[in-house]
PDB file of C-alpha atoms and ligand atoms in Angstrom:
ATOM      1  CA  UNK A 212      22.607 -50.228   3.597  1.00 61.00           C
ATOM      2  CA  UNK A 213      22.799 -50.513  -0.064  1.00 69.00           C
ATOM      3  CA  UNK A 214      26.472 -50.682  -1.777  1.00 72.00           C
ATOM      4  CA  UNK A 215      25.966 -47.800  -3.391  1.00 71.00           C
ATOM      5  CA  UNK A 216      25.043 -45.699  -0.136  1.00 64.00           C
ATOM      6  CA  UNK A 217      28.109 -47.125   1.485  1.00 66.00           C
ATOM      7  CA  UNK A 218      29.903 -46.041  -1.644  1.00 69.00           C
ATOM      8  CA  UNK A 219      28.785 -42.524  -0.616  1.00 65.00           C
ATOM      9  CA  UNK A 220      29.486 -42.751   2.854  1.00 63.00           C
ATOM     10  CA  UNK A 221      33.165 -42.727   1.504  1.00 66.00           C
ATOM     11  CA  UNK A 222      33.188 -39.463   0.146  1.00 68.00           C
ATOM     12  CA  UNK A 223      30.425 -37.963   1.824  1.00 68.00           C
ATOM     13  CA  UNK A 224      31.069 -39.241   5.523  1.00 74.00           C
ATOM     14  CA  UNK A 225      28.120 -38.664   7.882  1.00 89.00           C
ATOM     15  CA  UNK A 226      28.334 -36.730  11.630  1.00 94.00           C
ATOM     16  CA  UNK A 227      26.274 -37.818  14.474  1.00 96.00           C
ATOM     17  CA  UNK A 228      23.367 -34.787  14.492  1.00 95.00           C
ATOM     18  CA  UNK A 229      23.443 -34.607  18.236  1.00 95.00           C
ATOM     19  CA  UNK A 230      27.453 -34.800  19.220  1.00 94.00           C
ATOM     20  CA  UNK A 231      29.304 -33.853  16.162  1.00 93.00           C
ATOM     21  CA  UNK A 232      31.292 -37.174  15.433  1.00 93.00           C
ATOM     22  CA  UNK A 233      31.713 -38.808  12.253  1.00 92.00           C
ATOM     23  CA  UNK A 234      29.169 -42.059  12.312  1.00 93.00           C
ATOM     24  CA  UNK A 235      30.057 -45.750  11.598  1.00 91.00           C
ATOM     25  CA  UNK A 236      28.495 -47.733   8.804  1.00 87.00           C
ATOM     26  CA  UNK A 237      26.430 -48.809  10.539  1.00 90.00           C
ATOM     27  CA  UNK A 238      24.656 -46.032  12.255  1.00 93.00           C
ATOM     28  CA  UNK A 239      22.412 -43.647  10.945  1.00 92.00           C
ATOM     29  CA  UNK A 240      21.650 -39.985  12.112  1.00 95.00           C
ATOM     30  CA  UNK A 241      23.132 -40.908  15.923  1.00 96.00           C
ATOM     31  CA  UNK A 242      26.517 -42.205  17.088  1.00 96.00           C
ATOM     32  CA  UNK A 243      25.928 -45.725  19.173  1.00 96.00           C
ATOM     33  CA  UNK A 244      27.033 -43.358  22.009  1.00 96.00           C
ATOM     34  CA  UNK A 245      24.601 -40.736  21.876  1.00 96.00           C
ATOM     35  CA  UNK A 246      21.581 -43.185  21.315  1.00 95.00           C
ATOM     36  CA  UNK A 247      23.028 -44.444  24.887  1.00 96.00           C
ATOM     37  CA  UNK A 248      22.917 -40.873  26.557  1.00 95.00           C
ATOM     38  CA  UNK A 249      19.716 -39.971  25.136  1.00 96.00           C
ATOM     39  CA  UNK A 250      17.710 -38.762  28.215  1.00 95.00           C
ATOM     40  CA  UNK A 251      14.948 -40.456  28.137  1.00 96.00           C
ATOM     41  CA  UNK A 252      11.828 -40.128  30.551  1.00 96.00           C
ATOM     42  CA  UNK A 253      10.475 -43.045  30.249  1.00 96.00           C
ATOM     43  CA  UNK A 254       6.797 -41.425  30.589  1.00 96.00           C
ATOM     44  CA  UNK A 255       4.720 -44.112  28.436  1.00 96.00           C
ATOM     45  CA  UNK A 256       5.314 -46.723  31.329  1.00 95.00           C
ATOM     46  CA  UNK A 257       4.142 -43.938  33.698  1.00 93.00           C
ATOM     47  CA  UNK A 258       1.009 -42.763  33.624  1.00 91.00           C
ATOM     48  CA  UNK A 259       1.436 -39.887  35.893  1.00 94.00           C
ATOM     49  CA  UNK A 260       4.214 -38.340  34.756  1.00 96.00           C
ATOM     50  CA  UNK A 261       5.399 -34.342  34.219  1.00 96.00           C
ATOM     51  CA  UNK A 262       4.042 -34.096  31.204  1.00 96.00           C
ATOM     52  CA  UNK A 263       0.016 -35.327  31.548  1.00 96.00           C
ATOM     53  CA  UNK A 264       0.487 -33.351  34.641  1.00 96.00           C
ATOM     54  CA  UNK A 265       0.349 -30.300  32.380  1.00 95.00           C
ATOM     55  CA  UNK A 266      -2.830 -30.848  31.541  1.00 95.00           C
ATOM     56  CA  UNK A 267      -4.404 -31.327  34.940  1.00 94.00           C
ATOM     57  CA  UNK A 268      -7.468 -28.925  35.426  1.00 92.00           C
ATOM     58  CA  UNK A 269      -6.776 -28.236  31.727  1.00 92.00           C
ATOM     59  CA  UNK A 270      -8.157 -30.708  29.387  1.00 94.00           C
ATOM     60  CA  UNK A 271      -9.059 -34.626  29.884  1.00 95.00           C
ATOM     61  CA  UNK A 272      -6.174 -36.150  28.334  1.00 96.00           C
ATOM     62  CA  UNK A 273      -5.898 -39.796  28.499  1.00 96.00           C
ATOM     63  CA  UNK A 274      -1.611 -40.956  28.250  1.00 97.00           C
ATOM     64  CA  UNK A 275       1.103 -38.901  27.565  1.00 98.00           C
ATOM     65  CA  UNK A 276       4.611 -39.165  27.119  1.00 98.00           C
ATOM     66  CA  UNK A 277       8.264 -37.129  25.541  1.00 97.00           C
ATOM     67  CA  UNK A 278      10.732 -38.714  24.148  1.00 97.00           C
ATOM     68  CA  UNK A 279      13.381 -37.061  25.754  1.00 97.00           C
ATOM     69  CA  UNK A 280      13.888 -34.330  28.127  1.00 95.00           C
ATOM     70  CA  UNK A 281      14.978 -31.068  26.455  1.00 89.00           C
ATOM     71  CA  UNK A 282      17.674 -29.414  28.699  1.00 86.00           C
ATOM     72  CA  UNK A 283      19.701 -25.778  28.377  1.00 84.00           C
ATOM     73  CA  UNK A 284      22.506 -26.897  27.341  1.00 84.00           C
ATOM     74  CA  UNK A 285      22.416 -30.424  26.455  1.00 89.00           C
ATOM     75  CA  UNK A 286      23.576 -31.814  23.044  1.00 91.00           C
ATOM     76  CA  UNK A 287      19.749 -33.252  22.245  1.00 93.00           C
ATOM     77  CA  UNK A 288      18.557 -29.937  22.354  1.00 89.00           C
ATOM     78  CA  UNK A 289      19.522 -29.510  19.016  1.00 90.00           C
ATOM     79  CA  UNK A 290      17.745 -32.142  17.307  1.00 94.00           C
ATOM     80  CA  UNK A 291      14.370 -30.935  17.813  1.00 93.00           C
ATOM     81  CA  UNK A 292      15.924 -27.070  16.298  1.00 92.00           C
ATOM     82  CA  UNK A 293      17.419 -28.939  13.028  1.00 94.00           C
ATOM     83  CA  UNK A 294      13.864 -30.392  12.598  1.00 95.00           C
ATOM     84  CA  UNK A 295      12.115 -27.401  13.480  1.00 92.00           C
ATOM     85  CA  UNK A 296      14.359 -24.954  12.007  1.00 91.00           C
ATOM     86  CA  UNK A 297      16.987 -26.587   9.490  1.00 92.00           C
ATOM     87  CA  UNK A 298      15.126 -28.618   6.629  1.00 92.00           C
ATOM     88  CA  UNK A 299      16.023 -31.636   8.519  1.00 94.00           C
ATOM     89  CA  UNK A 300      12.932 -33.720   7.471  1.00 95.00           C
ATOM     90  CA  UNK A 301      14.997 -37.063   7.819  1.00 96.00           C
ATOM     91  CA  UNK A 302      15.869 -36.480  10.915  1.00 96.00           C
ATOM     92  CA  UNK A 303      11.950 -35.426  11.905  1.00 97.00           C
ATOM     93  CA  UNK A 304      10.642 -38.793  10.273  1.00 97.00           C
ATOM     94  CA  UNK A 305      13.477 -40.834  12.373  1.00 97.00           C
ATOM     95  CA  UNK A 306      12.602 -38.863  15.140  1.00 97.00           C
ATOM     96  CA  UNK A 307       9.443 -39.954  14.928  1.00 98.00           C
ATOM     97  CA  UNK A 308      10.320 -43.965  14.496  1.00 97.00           C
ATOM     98  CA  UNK A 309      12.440 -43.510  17.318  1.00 97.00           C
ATOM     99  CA  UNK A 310       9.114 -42.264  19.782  1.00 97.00           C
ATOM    100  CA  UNK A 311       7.283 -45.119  17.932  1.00 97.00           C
ATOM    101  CA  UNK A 312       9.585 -47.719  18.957  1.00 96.00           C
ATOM    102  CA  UNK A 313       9.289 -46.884  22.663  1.00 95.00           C
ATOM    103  CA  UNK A 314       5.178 -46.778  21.958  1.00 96.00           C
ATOM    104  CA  UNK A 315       4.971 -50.094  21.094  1.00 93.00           C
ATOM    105  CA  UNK A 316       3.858 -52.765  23.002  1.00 87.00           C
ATOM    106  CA  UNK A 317       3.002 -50.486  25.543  1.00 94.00           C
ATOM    107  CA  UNK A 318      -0.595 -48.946  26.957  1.00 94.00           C
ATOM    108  CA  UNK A 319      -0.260 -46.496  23.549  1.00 95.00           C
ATOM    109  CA  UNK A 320      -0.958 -49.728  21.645  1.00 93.00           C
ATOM    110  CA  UNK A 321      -4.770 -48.868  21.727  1.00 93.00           C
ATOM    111  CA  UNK A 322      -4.451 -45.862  19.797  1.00 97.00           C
ATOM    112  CA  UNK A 323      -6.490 -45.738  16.285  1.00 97.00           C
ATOM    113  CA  UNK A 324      -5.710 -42.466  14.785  1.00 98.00           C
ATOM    114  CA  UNK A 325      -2.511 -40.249  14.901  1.00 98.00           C
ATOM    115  CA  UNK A 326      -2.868 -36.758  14.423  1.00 98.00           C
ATOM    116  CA  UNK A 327      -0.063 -33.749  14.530  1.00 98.00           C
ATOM    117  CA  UNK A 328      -0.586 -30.605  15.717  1.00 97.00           C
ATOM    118  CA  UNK A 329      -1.287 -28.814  12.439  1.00 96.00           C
ATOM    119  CA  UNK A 330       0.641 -25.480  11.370  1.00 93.00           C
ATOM    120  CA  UNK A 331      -1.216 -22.922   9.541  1.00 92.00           C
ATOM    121  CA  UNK A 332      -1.447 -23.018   6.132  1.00 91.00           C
ATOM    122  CA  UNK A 333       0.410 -19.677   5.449  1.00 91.00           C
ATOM    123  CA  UNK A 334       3.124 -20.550   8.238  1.00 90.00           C
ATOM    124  CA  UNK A 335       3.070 -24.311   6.685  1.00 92.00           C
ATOM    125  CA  UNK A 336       4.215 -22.422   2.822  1.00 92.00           C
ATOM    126  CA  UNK A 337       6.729 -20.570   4.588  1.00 91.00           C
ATOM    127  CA  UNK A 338       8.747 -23.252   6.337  1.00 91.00           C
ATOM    128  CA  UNK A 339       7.832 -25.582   3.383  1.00 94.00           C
ATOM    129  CA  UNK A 340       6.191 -28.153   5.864  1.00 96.00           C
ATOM    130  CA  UNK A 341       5.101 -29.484   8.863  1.00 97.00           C
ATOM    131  CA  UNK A 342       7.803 -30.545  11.587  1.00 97.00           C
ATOM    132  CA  UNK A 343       5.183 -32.633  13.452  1.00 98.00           C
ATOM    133  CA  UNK A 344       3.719 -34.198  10.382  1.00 98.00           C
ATOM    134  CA  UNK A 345       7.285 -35.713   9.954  1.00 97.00           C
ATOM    135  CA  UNK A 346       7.272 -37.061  13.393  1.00 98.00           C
ATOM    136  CA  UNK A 347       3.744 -38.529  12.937  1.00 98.00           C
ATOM    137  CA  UNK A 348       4.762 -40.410   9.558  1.00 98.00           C
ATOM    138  CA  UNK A 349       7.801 -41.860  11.417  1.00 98.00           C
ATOM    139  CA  UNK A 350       5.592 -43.181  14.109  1.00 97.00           C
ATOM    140  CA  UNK A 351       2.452 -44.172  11.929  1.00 97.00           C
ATOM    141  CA  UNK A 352       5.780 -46.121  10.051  1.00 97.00           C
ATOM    142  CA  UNK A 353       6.745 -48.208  13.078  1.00 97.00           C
ATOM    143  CA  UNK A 354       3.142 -48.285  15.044  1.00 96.00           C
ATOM    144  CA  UNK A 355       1.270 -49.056  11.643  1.00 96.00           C
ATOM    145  CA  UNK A 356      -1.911 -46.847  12.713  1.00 96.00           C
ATOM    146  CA  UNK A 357      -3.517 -44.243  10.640  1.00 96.00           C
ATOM    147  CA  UNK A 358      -2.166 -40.927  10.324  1.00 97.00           C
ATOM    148  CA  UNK A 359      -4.422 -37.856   9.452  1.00 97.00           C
ATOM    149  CA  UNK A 360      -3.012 -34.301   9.166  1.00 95.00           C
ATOM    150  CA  UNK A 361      -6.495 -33.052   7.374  1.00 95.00           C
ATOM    151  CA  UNK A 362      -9.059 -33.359  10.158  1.00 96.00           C
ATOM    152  CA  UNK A 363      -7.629 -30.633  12.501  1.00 97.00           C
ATOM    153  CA  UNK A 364      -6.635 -28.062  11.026  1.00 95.00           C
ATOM    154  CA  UNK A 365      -5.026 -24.321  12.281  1.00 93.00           C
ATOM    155  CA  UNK A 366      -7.593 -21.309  11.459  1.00 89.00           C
ATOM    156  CA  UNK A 367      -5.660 -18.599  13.089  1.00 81.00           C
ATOM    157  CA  UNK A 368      -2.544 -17.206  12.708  1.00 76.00           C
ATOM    158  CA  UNK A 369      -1.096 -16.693  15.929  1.00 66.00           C
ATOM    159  CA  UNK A 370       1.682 -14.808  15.868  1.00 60.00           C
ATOM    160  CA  UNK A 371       5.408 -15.046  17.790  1.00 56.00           C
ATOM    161  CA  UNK A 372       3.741 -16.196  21.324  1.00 55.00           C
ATOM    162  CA  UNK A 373       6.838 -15.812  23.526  1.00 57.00           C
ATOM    163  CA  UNK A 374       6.199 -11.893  24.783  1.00 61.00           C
ATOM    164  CA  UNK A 375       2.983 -12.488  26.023  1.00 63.00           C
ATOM    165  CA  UNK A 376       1.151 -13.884  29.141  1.00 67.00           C
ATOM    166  CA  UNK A 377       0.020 -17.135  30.030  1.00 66.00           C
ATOM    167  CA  UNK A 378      -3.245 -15.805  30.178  1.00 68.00           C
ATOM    168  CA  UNK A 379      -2.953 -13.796  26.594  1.00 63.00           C
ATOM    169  CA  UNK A 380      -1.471 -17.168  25.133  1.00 59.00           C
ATOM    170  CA  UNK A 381      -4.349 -19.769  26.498  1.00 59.00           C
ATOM    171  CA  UNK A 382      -7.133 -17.182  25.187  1.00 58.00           C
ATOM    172  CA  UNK A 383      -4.572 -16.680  21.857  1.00 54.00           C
ATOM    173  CA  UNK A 384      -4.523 -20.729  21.216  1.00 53.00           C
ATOM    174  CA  UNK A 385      -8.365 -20.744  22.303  1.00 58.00           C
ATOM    175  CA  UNK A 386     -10.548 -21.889  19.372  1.00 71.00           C
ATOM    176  CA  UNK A 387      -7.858 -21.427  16.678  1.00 88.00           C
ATOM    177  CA  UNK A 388      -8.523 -25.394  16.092  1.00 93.00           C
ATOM    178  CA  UNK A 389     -11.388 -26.750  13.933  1.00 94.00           C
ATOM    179  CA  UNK A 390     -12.554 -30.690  13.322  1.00 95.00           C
ATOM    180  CA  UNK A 391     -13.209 -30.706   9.706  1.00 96.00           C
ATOM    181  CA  UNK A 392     -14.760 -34.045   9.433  1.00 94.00           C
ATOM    182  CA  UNK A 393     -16.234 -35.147  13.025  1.00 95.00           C
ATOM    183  CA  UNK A 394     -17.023 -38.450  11.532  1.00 95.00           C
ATOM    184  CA  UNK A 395     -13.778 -39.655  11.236  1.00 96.00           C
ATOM    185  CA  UNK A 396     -13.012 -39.427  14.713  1.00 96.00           C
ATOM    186  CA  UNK A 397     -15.742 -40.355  16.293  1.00 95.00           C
ATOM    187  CA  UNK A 398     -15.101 -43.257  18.930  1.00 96.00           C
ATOM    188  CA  UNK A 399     -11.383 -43.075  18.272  1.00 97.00           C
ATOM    189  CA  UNK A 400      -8.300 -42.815  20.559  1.00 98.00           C
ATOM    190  CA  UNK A 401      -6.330 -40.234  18.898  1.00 98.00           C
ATOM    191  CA  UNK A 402      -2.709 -39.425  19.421  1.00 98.00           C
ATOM    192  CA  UNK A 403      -1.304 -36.160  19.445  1.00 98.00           C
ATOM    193  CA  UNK A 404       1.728 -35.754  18.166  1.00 98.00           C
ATOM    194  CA  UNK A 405       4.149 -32.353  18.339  1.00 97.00           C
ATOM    195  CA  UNK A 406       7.821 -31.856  18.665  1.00 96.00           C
ATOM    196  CA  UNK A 407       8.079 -30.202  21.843  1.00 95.00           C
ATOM    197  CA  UNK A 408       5.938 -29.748  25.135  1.00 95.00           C
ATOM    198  CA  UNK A 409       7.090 -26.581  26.935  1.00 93.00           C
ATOM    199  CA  UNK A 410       3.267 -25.369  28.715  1.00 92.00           C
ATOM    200  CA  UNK A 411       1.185 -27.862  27.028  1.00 94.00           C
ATOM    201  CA  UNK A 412      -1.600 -25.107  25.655  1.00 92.00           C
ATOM    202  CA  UNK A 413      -1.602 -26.285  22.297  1.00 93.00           C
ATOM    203  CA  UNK A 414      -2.084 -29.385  22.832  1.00 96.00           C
ATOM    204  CA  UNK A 415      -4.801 -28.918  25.187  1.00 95.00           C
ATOM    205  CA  UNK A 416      -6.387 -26.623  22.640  1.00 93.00           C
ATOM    206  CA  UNK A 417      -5.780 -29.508  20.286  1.00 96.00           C
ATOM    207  CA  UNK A 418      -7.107 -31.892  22.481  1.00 96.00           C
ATOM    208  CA  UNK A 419      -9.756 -29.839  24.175  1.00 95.00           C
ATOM    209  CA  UNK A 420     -11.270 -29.262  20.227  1.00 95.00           C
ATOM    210  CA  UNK A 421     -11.361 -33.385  19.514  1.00 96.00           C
ATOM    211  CA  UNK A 422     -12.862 -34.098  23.209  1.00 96.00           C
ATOM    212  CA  UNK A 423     -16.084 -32.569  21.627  1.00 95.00           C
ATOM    213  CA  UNK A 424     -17.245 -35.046  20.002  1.00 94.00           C
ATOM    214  CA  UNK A 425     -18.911 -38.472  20.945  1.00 88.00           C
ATOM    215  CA  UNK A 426     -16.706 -40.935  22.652  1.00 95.00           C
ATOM    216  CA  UNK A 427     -12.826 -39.307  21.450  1.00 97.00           C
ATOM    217  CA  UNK A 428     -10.397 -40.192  23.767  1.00 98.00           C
ATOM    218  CA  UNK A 429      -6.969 -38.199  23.249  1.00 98.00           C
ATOM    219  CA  UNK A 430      -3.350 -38.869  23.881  1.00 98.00           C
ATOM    220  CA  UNK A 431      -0.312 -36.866  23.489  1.00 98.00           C
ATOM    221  CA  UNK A 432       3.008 -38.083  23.047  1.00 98.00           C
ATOM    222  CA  UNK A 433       6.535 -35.759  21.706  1.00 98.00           C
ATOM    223  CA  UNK A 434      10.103 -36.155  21.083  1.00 97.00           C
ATOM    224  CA  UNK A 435      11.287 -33.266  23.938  1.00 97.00           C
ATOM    225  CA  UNK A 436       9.807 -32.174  26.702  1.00 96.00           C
ATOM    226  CA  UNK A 437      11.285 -29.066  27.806  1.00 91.00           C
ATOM    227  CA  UNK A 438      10.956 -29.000  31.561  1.00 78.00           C
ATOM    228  CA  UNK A 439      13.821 -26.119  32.680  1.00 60.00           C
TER     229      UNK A 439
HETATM  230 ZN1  LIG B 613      26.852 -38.621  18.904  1.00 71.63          ZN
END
């Protein structure tokens, strides 16, 4: 850390985003403790784990992985919120280097591409940006692959998806993807990349829109995966 930021840290003392507690010098965004509790799954040394098991019968994904698991009630659950919700883009991109850590060196290392589950463009203006394109630039940071958030992009507007049925959502989420340039993905592994996994449609719709062209394999991988 640079003198001047520690400078600042004297006046402007920084809090742990997940427990509340003021942070050391030397920690940044999480307490030592917290980085300790974090409940990880584990999922990229697993290849049949909860979350691929989402999209069994669903769409032909190759790896996936969280993370963390996103519980009611636990103090991680609001990291993902601040990201999504709060202007926390910091905390999105670390977030992201954080997933990209636990990536590498492991069967993720094949990956060429990353890609985030785009927004569209009228939500994107609203919220000012992307939550997922922040955790893909802290990942393409640490993994050093490519990251592309203009060759799938969002061409419907779904609305608020929570009051209707599974079956409403899947034929909601259906087709609102497009590939505007096939050619760059074309023999690629891509990754996937979204904040949280809750019933996996969108990233099957994601997914299911990439595994149309010749020789795309996909992958997903998230910070939470909300199992309860
Ligand atoms: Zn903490």
């Amino acid at each position: 850390m640079s003198y001047f930021l520690h400078f600042l840290r004297l006046f402007f003392p920084k809090n742990c985003e997940a427990c509340g507690e003021s942070l050391l010098k030397s920690e940044e965004f999480l307490c030592t403790q917290c980085l300790y509790d974090l409940p990880r799954t584990n999922f990229h040394k697993n290849e049949d784990n909860a979350v691929n098991r989402l999209f069994y019968g669903i769409s032909k994904i190759k790896y996936s992985t969280a993370l963390y698991f996103f519980k009611k009630g636990s103090k991680f659950r609001t990291l993902v919120h601040k990201v999504k919700y709060n202007n926390q883009k910091e905390l999105g991109i670390e977030l992201g280097r954080m997933l990209g850590r636990e990536l590498k060196s492991s069967k993720f290392d094949d990956i060429d591409l990353i890609i985030p589950v785009p927004l569209h463009p009228a939500k994107k203006i609203k919220r000012g940006y992307n939550q997922s394109e922040l955790i893909a630039r802290g990942l393409e940071e640490v993994t050093e692959k490519e990251c592309r958030n203009d060759v799938l992009i969002r061409t419907i507007y779904t609305e608020t998806q929570t009051k209707k049925s599974l079956e409403e959502r899947r034929r909601n989420v259906d087709s609102a993807f497009k590939i505007t340039s096939p050619d760059d993905i074309k023999g690629k592994h891509i990754l996937l990349i979204d904040d949280v996994v809750t019933t996996g449609s969108t990233l099957a719709s994601c997914a299911n829109e990439l595994l149309k062209y010749d020789d795309v394999k996909v992958s997903t991988a998230v910070i939470a995966f909300a199992d309860s």
